[in-house]
Structures are given as C-alpha cells and as structure tokens.
mmCIF file with all atom_site columns, C-alpha atoms in Angstrom:
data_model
loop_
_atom_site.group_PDB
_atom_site.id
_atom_site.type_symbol
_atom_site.label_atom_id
_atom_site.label_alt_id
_atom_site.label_comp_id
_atom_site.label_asym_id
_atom_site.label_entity_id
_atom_site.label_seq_id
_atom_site.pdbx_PDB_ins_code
_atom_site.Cartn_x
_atom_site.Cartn_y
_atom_site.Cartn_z
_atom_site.occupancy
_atom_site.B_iso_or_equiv
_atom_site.pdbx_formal_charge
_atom_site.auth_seq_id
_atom_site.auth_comp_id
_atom_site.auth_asym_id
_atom_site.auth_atom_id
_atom_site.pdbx_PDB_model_num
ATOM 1   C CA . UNK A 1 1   ? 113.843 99.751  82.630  1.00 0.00 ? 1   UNK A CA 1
ATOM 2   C CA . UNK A 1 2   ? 115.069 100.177 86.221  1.00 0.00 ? 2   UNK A CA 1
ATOM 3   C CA . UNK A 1 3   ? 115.321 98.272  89.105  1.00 0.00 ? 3   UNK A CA 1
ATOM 4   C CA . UNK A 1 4   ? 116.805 98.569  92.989  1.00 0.00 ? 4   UNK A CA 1
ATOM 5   C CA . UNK A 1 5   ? 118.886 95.622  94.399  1.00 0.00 ? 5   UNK A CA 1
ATOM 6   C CA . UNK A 1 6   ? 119.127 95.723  98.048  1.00 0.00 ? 6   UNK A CA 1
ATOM 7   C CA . UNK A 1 7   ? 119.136 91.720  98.081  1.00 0.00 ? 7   UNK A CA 1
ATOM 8   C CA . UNK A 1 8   ? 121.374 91.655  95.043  1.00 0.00 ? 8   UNK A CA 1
ATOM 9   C CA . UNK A 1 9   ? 122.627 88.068  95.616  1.00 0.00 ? 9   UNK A CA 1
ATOM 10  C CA . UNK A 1 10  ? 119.538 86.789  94.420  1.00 0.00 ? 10  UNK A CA 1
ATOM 11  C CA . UNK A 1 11  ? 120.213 88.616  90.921  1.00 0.00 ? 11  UNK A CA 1
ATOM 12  C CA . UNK A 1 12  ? 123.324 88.279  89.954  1.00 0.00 ? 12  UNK A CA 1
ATOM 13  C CA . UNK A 1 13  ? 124.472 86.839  87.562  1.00 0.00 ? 13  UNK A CA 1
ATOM 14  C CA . UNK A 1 14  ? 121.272 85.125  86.841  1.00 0.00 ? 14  UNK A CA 1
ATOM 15  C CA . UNK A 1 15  ? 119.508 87.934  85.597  1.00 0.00 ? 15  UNK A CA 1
ATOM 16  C CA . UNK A 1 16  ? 121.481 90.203  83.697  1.00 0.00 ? 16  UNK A CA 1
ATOM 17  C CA . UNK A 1 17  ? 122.436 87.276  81.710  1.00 0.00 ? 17  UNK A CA 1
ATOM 18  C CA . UNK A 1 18  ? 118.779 86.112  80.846  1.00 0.00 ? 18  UNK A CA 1
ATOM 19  C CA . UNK A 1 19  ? 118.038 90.297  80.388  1.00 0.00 ? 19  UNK A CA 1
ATOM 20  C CA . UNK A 1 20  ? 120.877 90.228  78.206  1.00 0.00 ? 20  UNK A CA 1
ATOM 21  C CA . UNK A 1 21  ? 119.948 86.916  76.768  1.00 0.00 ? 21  UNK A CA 1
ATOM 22  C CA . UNK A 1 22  ? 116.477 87.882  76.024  1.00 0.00 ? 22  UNK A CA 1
ATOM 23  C CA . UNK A 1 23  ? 116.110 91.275  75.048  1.00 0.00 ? 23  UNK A CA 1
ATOM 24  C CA . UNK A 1 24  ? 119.962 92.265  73.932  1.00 0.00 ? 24  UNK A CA 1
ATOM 25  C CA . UNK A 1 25  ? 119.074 96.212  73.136  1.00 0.00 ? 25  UNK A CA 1
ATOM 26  C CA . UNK A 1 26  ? 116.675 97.179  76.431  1.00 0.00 ? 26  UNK A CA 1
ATOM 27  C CA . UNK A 1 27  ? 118.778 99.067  78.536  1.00 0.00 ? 27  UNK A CA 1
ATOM 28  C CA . UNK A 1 28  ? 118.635 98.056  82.104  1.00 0.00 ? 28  UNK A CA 1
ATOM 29  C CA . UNK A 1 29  ? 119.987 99.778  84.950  1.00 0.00 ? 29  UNK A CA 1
ATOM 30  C CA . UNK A 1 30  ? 120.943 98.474  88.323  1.00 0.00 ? 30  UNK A CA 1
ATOM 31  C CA . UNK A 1 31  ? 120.495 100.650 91.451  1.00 0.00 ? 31  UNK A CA 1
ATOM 32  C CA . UNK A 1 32  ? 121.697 99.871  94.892  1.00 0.00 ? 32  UNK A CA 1
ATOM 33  C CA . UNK A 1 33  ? 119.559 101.460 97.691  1.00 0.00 ? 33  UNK A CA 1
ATOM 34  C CA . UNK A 1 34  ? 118.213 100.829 100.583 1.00 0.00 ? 34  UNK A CA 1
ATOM 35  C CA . UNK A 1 35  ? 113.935 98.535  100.524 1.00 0.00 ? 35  UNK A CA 1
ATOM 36  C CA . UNK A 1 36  ? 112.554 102.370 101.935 1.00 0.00 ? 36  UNK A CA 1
ATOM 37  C CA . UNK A 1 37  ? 114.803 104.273 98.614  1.00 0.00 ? 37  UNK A CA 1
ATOM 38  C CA . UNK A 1 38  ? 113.146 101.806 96.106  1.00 0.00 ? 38  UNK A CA 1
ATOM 39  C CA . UNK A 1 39  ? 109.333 101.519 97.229  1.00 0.00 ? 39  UNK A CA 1
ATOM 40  C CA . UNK A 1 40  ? 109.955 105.445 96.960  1.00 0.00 ? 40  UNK A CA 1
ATOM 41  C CA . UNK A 1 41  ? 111.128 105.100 93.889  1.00 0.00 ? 41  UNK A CA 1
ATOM 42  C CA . UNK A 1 42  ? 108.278 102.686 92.790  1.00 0.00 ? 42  UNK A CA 1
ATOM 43  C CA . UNK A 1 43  ? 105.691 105.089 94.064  1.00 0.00 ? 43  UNK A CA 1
ATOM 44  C CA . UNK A 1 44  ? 107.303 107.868 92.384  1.00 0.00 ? 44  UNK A CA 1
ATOM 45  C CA . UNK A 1 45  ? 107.322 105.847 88.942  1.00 0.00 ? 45  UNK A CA 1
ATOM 46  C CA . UNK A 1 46  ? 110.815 106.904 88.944  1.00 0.00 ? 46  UNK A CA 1
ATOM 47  C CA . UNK A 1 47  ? 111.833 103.210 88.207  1.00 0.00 ? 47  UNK A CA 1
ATOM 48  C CA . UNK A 1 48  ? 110.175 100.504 86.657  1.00 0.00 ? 48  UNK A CA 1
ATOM 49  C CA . UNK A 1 49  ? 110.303 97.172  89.341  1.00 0.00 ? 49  UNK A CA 1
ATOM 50  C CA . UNK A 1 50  ? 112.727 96.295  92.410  1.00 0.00 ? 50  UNK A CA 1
ATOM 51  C CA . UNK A 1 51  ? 113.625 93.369  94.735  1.00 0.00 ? 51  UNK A CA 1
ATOM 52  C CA . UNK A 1 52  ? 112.916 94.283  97.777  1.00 0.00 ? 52  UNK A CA 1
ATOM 53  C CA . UNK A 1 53  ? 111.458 93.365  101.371 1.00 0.00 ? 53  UNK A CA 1
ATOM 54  C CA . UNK A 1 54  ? 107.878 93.905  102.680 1.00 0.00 ? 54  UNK A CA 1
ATOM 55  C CA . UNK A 1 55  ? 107.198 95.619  105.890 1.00 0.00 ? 55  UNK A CA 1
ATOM 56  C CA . UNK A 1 56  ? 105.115 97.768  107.310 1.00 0.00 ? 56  UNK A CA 1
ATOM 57  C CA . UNK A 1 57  ? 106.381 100.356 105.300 1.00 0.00 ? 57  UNK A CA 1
ATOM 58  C CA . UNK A 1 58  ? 105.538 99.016  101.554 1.00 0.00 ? 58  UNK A CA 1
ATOM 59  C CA . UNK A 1 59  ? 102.258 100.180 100.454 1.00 0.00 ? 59  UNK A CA 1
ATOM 60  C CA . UNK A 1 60  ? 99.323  98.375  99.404  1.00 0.00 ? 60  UNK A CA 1
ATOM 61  C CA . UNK A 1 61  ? 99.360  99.847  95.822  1.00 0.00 ? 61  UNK A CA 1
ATOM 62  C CA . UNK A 1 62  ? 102.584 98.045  94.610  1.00 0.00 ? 62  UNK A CA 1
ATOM 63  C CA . UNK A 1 63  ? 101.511 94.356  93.352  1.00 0.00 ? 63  UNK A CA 1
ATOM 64  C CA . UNK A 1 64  ? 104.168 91.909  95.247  1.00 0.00 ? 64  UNK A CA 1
ATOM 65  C CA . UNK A 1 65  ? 105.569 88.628  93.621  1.00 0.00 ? 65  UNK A CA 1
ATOM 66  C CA . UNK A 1 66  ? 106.585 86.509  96.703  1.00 0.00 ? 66  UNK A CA 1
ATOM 67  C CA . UNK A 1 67  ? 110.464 84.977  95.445  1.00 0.00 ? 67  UNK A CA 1
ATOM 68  C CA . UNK A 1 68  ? 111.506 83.788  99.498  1.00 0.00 ? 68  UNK A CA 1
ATOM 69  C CA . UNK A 1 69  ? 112.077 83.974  102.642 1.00 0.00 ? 69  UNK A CA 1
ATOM 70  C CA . UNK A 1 70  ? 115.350 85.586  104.275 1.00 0.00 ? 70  UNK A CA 1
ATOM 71  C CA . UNK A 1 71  ? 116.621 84.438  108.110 1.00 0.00 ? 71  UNK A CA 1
ATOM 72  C CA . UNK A 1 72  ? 117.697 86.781  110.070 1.00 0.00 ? 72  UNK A CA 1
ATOM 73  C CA . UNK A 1 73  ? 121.445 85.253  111.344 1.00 0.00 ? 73  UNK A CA 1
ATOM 74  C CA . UNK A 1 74  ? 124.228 86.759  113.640 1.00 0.00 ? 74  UNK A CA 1
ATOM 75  C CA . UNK A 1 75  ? 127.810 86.675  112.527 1.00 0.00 ? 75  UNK A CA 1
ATOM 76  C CA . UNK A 1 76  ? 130.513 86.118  115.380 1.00 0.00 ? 76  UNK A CA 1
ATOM 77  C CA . UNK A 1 77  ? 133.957 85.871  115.580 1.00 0.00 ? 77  UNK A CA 1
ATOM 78  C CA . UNK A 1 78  ? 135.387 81.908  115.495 1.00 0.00 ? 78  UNK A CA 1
ATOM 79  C CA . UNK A 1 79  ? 136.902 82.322  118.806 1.00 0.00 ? 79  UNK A CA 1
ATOM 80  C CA . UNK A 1 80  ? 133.543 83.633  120.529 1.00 0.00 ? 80  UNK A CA 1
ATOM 81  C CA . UNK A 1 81  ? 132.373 81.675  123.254 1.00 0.00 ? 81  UNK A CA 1
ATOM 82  C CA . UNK A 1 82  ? 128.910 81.847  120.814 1.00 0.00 ? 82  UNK A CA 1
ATOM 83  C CA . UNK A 1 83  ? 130.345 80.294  118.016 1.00 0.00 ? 83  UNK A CA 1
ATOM 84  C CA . UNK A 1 84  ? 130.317 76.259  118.978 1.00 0.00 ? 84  UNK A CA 1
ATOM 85  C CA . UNK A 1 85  ? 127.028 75.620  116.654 1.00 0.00 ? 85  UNK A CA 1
ATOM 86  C CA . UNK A 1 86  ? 124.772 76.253  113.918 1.00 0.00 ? 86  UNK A CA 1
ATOM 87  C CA . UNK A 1 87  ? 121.992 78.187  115.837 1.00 0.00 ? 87  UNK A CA 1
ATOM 88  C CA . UNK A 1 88  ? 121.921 81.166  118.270 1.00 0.00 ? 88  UNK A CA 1
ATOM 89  C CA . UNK A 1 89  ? 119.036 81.959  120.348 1.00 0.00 ? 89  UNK A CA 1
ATOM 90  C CA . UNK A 1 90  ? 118.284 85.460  120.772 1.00 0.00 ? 90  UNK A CA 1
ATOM 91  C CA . UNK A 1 91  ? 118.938 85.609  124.707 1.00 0.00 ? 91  UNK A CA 1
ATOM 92  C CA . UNK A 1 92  ? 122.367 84.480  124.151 1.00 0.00 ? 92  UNK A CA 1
ATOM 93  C CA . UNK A 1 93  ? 123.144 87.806  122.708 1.00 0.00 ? 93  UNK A CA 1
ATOM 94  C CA . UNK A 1 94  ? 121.642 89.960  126.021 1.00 0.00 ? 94  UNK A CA 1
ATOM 95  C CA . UNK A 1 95  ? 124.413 92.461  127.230 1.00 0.00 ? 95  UNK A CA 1
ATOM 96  C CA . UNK A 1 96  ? 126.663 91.481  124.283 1.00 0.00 ? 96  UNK A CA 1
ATOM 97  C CA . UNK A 1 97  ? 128.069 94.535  121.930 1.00 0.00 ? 97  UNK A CA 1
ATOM 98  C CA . UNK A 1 98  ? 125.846 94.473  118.882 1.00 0.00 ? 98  UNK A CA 1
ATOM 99  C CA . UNK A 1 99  ? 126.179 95.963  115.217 1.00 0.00 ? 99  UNK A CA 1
ATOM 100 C CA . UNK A 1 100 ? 123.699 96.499  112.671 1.00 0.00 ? 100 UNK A CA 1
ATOM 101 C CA . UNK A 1 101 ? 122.576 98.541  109.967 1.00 0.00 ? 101 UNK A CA 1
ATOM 102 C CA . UNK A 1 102 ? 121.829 102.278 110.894 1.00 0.00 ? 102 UNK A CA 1
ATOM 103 C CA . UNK A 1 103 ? 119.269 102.173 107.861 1.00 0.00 ? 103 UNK A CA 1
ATOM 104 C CA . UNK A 1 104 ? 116.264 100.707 106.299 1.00 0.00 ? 104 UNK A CA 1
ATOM 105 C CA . UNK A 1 105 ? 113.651 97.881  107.528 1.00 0.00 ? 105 UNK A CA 1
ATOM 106 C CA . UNK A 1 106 ? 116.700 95.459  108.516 1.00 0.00 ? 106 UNK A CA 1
ATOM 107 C CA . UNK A 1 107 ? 117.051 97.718  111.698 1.00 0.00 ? 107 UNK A CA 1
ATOM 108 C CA . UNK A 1 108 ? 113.318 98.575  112.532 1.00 0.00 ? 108 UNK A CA 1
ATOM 109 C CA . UNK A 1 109 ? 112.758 94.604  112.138 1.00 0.00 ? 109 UNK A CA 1
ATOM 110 C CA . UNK A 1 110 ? 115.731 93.451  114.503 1.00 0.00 ? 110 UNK A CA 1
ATOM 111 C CA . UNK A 1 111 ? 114.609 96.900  117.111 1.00 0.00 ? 111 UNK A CA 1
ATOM 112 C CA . UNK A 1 112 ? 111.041 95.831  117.360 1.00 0.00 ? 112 UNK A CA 1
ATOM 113 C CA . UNK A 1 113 ? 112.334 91.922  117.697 1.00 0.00 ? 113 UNK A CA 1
ATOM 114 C CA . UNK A 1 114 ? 114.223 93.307  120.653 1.00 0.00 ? 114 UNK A CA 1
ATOM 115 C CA . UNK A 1 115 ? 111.661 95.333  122.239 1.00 0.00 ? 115 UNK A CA 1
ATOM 116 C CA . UNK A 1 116 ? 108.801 92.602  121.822 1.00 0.00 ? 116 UNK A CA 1
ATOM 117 C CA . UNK A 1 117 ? 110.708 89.668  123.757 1.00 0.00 ? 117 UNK A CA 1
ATOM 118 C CA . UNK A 1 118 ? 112.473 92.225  126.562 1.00 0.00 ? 118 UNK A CA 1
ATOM 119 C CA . UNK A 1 119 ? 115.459 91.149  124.880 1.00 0.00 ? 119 UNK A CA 1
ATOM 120 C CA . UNK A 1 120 ? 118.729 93.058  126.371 1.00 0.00 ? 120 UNK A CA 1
ATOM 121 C CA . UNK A 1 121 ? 121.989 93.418  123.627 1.00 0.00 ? 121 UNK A CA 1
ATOM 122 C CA . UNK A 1 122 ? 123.452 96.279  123.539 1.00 0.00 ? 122 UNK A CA 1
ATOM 123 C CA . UNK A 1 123 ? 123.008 98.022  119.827 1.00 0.00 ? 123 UNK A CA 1
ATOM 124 C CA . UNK A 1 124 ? 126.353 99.784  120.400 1.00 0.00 ? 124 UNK A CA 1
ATOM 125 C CA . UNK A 1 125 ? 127.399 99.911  116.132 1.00 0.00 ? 125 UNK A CA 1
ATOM 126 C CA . UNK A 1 126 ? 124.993 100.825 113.394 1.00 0.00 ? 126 UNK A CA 1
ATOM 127 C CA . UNK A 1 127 ? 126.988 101.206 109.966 1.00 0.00 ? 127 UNK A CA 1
ATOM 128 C CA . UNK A 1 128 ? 126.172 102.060 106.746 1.00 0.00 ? 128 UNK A CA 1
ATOM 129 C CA . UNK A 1 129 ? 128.463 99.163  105.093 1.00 0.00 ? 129 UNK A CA 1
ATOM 130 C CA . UNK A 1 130 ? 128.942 95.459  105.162 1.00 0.00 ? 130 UNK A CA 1
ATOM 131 C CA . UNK A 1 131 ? 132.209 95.700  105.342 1.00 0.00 ? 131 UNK A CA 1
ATOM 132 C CA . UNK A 1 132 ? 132.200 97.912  108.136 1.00 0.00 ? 132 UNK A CA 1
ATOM 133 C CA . UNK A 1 133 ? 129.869 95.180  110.094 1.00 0.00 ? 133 UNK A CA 1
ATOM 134 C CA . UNK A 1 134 ? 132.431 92.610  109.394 1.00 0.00 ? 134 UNK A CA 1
ATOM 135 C CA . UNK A 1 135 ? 135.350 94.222  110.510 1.00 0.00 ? 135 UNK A CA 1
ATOM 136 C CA . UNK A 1 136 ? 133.756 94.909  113.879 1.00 0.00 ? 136 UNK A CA 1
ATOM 137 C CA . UNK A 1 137 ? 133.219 91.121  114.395 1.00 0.00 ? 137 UNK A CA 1
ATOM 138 C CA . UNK A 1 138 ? 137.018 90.741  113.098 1.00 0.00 ? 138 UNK A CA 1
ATOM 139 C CA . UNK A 1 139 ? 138.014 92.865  115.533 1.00 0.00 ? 139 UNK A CA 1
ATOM 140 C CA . UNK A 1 140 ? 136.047 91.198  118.566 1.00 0.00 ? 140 UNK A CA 1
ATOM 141 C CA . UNK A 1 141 ? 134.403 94.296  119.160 1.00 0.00 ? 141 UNK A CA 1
ATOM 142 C CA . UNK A 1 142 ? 130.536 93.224  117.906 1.00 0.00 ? 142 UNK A CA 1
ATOM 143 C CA . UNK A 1 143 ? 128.443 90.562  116.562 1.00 0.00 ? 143 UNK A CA 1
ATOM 144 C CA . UNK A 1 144 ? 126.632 91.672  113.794 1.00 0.00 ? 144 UNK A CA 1
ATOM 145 C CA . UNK A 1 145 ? 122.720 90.954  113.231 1.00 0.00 ? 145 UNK A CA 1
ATOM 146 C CA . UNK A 1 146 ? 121.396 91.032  109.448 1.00 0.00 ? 146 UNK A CA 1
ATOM 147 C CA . UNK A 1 147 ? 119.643 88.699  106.691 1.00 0.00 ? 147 UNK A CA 1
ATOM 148 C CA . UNK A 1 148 ? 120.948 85.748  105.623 1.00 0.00 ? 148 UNK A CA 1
ATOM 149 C CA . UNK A 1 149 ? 120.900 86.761  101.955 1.00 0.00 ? 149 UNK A CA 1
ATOM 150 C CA . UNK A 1 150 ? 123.819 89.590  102.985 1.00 0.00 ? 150 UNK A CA 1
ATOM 151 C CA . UNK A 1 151 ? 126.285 86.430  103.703 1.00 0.00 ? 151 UNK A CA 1
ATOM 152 C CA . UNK A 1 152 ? 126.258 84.209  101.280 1.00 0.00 ? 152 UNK A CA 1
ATOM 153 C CA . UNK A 1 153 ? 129.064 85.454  99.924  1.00 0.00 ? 153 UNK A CA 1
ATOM 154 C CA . UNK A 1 154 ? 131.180 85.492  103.212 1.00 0.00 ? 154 UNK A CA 1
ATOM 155 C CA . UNK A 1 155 ? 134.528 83.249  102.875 1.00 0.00 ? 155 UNK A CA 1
ATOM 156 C CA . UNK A 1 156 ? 136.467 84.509  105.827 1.00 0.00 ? 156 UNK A CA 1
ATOM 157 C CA . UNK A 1 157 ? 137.588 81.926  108.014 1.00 0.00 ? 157 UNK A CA 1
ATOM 158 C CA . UNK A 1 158 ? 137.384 83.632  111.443 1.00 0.00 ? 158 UNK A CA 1
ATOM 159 C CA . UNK A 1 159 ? 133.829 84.682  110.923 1.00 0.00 ? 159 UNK A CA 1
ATOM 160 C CA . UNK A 1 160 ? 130.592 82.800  111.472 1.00 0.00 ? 160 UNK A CA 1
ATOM 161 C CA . UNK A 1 161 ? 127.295 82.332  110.501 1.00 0.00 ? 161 UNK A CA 1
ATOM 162 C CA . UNK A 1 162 ? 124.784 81.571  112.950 1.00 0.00 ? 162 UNK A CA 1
ATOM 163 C CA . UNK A 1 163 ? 120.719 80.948  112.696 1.00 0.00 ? 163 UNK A CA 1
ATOM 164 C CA . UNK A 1 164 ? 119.121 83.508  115.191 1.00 0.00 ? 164 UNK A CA 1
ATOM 165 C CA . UNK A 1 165 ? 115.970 81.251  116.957 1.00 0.00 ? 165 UNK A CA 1
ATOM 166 C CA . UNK A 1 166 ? 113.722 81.916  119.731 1.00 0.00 ? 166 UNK A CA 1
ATOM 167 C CA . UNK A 1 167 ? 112.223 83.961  118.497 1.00 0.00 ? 167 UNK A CA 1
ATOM 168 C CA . UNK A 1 168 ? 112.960 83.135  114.311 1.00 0.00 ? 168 UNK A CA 1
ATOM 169 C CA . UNK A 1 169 ? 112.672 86.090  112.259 1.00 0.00 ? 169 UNK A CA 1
ATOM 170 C CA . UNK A 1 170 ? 112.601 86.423  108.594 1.00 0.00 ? 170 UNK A CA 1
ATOM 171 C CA . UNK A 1 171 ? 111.887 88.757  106.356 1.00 0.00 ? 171 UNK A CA 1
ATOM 172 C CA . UNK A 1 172 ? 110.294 88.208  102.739 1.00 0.00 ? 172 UNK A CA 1
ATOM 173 C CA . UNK A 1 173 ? 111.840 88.875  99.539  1.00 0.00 ? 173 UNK A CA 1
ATOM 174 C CA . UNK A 1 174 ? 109.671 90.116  96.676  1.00 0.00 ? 174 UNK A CA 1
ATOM 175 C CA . UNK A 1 175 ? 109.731 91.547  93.229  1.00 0.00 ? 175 UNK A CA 1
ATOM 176 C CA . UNK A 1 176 ? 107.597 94.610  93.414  1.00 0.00 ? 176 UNK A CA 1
ATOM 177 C CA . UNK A 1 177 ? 105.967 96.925  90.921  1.00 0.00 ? 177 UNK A CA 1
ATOM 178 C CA . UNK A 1 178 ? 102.985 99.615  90.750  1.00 0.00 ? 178 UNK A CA 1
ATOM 179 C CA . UNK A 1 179 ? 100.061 98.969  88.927  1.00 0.00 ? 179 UNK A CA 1
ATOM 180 C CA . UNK A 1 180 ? 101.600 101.425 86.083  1.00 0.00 ? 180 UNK A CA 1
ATOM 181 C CA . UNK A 1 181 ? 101.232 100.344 82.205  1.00 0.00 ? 181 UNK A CA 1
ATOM 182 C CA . UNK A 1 182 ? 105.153 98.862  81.024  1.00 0.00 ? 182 UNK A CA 1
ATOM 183 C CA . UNK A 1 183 ? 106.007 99.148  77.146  1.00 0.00 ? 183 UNK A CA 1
ATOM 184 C CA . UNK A 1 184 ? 105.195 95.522  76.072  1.00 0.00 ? 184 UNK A CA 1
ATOM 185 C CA . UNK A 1 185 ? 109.340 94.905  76.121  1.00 0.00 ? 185 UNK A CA 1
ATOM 186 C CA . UNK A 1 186 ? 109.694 96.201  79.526  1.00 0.00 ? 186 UNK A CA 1
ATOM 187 C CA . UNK A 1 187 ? 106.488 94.042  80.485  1.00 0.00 ? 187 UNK A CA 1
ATOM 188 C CA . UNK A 1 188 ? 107.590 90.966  78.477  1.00 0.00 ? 188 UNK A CA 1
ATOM 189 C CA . UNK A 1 189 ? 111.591 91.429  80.685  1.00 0.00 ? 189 UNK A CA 1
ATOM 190 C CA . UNK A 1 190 ? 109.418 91.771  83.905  1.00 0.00 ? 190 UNK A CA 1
ATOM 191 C CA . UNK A 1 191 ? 107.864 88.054  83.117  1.00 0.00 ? 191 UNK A CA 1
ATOM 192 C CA . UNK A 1 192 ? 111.807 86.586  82.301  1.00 0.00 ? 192 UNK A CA 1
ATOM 193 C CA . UNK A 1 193 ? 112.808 88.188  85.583  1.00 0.00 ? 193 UNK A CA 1
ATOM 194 C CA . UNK A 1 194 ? 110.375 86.838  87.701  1.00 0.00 ? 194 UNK A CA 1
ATOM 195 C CA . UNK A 1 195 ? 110.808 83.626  85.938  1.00 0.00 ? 195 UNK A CA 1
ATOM 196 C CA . UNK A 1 196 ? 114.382 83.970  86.428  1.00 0.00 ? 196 UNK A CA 1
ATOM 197 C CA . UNK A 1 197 ? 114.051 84.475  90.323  1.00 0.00 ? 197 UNK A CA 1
ATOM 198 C CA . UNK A 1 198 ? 111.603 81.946  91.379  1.00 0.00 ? 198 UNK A CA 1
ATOM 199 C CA . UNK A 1 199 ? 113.750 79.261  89.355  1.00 0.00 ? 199 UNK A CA 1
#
C-alpha cells in the first residue's frame, strides 16, 4: 500500500499508529509530493490512495472522501504594520512583496484568486520549501500566502498567522482513490484510514 502526503499534518501520527495498530505486517509507504504528483500517481495505479486537494485538475474517475476544509492564511512578520489582528483582507496585501509556492494547485488557486478580484501584490518569491517561505517573512522581505494546514506546526515567535478574507478561499482536503480492486487487507486499511481522518 502507498499513499502521497502533501497535507501530512492531518496524518501523522494518527495514522501510522492505527496502520500499525491494525494491520502490524502491511507495509505502508509514505510519499511526499506535490496534489498534481499523486492524482498522477493514482491514475497511473502506481500507488494505492493519497490525501490530497481537489481542483480543477483531479479527474472525475478517482472516488473522493471529503475529510475538510483548508483556509488559505498569510504569514507576516510580528513587526508588520499587517500584523495587529486575526484576519487579513486580500486588498491589504496590493503592492506588498509576496511569496508562494512555485508548484502545484496552492499557486494556480492563490493566481486565479488574484486575477478574479483585480487584486495587485506583487508575487515576487515562489519556492519550492516551507522553510524557504518562512525565512523570507523572517527576513522582512515577503509575506507568504499558503493553506492553513502548512502552519500548524509554526512556533516562531516573530511570525504570524493571519485569516485571508474578502474574498475567503479554501481548498478541500480529501482521501482519494481510483475505482481499482485493493487486496481485501489493503481495502480493509483504506476503511481504518478514512476512519482515522474524519475522527
């Protein structure tokens, strides 16, 4: 059994543990790519199910188990003149240095945001890393833009979270599969992992 993980906070370590739990001699292996890597993957049959957002680009032969929605949220520096509450709108950010993702649906969805409401930022970053992202707001040279699910692990004191509003986007969060036959193991660790999830 396979899987991809680009929203891995949602897994761990909930689910290896009730994998392991479960069904102590399947071997499972965890991949880390990017949602358009793993619906490849899943239309290739080269893995077995992934987490993973729907867009535009997930086709309408993988079966999709709905687990939540993810905010889109901008991280700032403490000392920005942004950072005083809870929730940014999007206008706040026009002619501000911005830094995304340079891969994947996170971009297209935050691009087409942009374009639909004549919104103005300047995308001057797009990384490949996290980390990367977050040192550009440490260094007061960006705010980054990405899903909420990619900070919940954040504990640095000089960076902050922010809602993104007017417009809100999201993005959904599903466990996705083709319509492929599963050994009745592999099948029986699908229904424990969706269990596991939606808990």
């Amino acid at each position: 059994m396979a899987w991809c993980l680009p929203v891995s906070s949602l897994l761990f370590p909930d689910v290896p543990t009730q994998l392991n739990l479960h069904f102590p001699r399947l071997n499972v292996e965890f991949y880390d790519k990017t949602n358009d890597s793993l619906v490849s993957q899943l239309m290739n049959n080269e893995i077995d199910f992934g987490v993973g957002v729907l867009d535009s680009s997930v086709p309408r032969e993988l079966q999709l188990f709905t687990l939540q929605d993810d905010p889109f949220v901008a991280v700032v520096h403490r000392e920005d003149v942004l950072a005083g509450g809870f929730h940014l709108p999007w206008k706040m950010l026009n002619n501000r240095d911005i830094a995304v993702f340079s891969k994947g649906n996170i971009q297209r969805l935050v691009l087409a945001t942009l374009e639909s409401h004549r919104l103005k930022p300047n995308i001057r970053y797009q990384v490949d890393y996290i980390e990367t992202l977050y040192g550009l707001v440490r260094s007061k040279l960006a705010i980054a833009i990405l899903p909420h699910l990619y900070t919940v692990h954040l504990r640095d004191p000089d960076l902050m979270v922010l809602q993104l509003q007017q417009p809100a986007l999201t993005r959904t969060v599903s466990l996705m599969r083709t319509s492929q036959i599963l050994t009745p193991m592999v099948e029986s660790a699908f229904t424990v992992l969706l269990k596991t999830l939606k808990a």
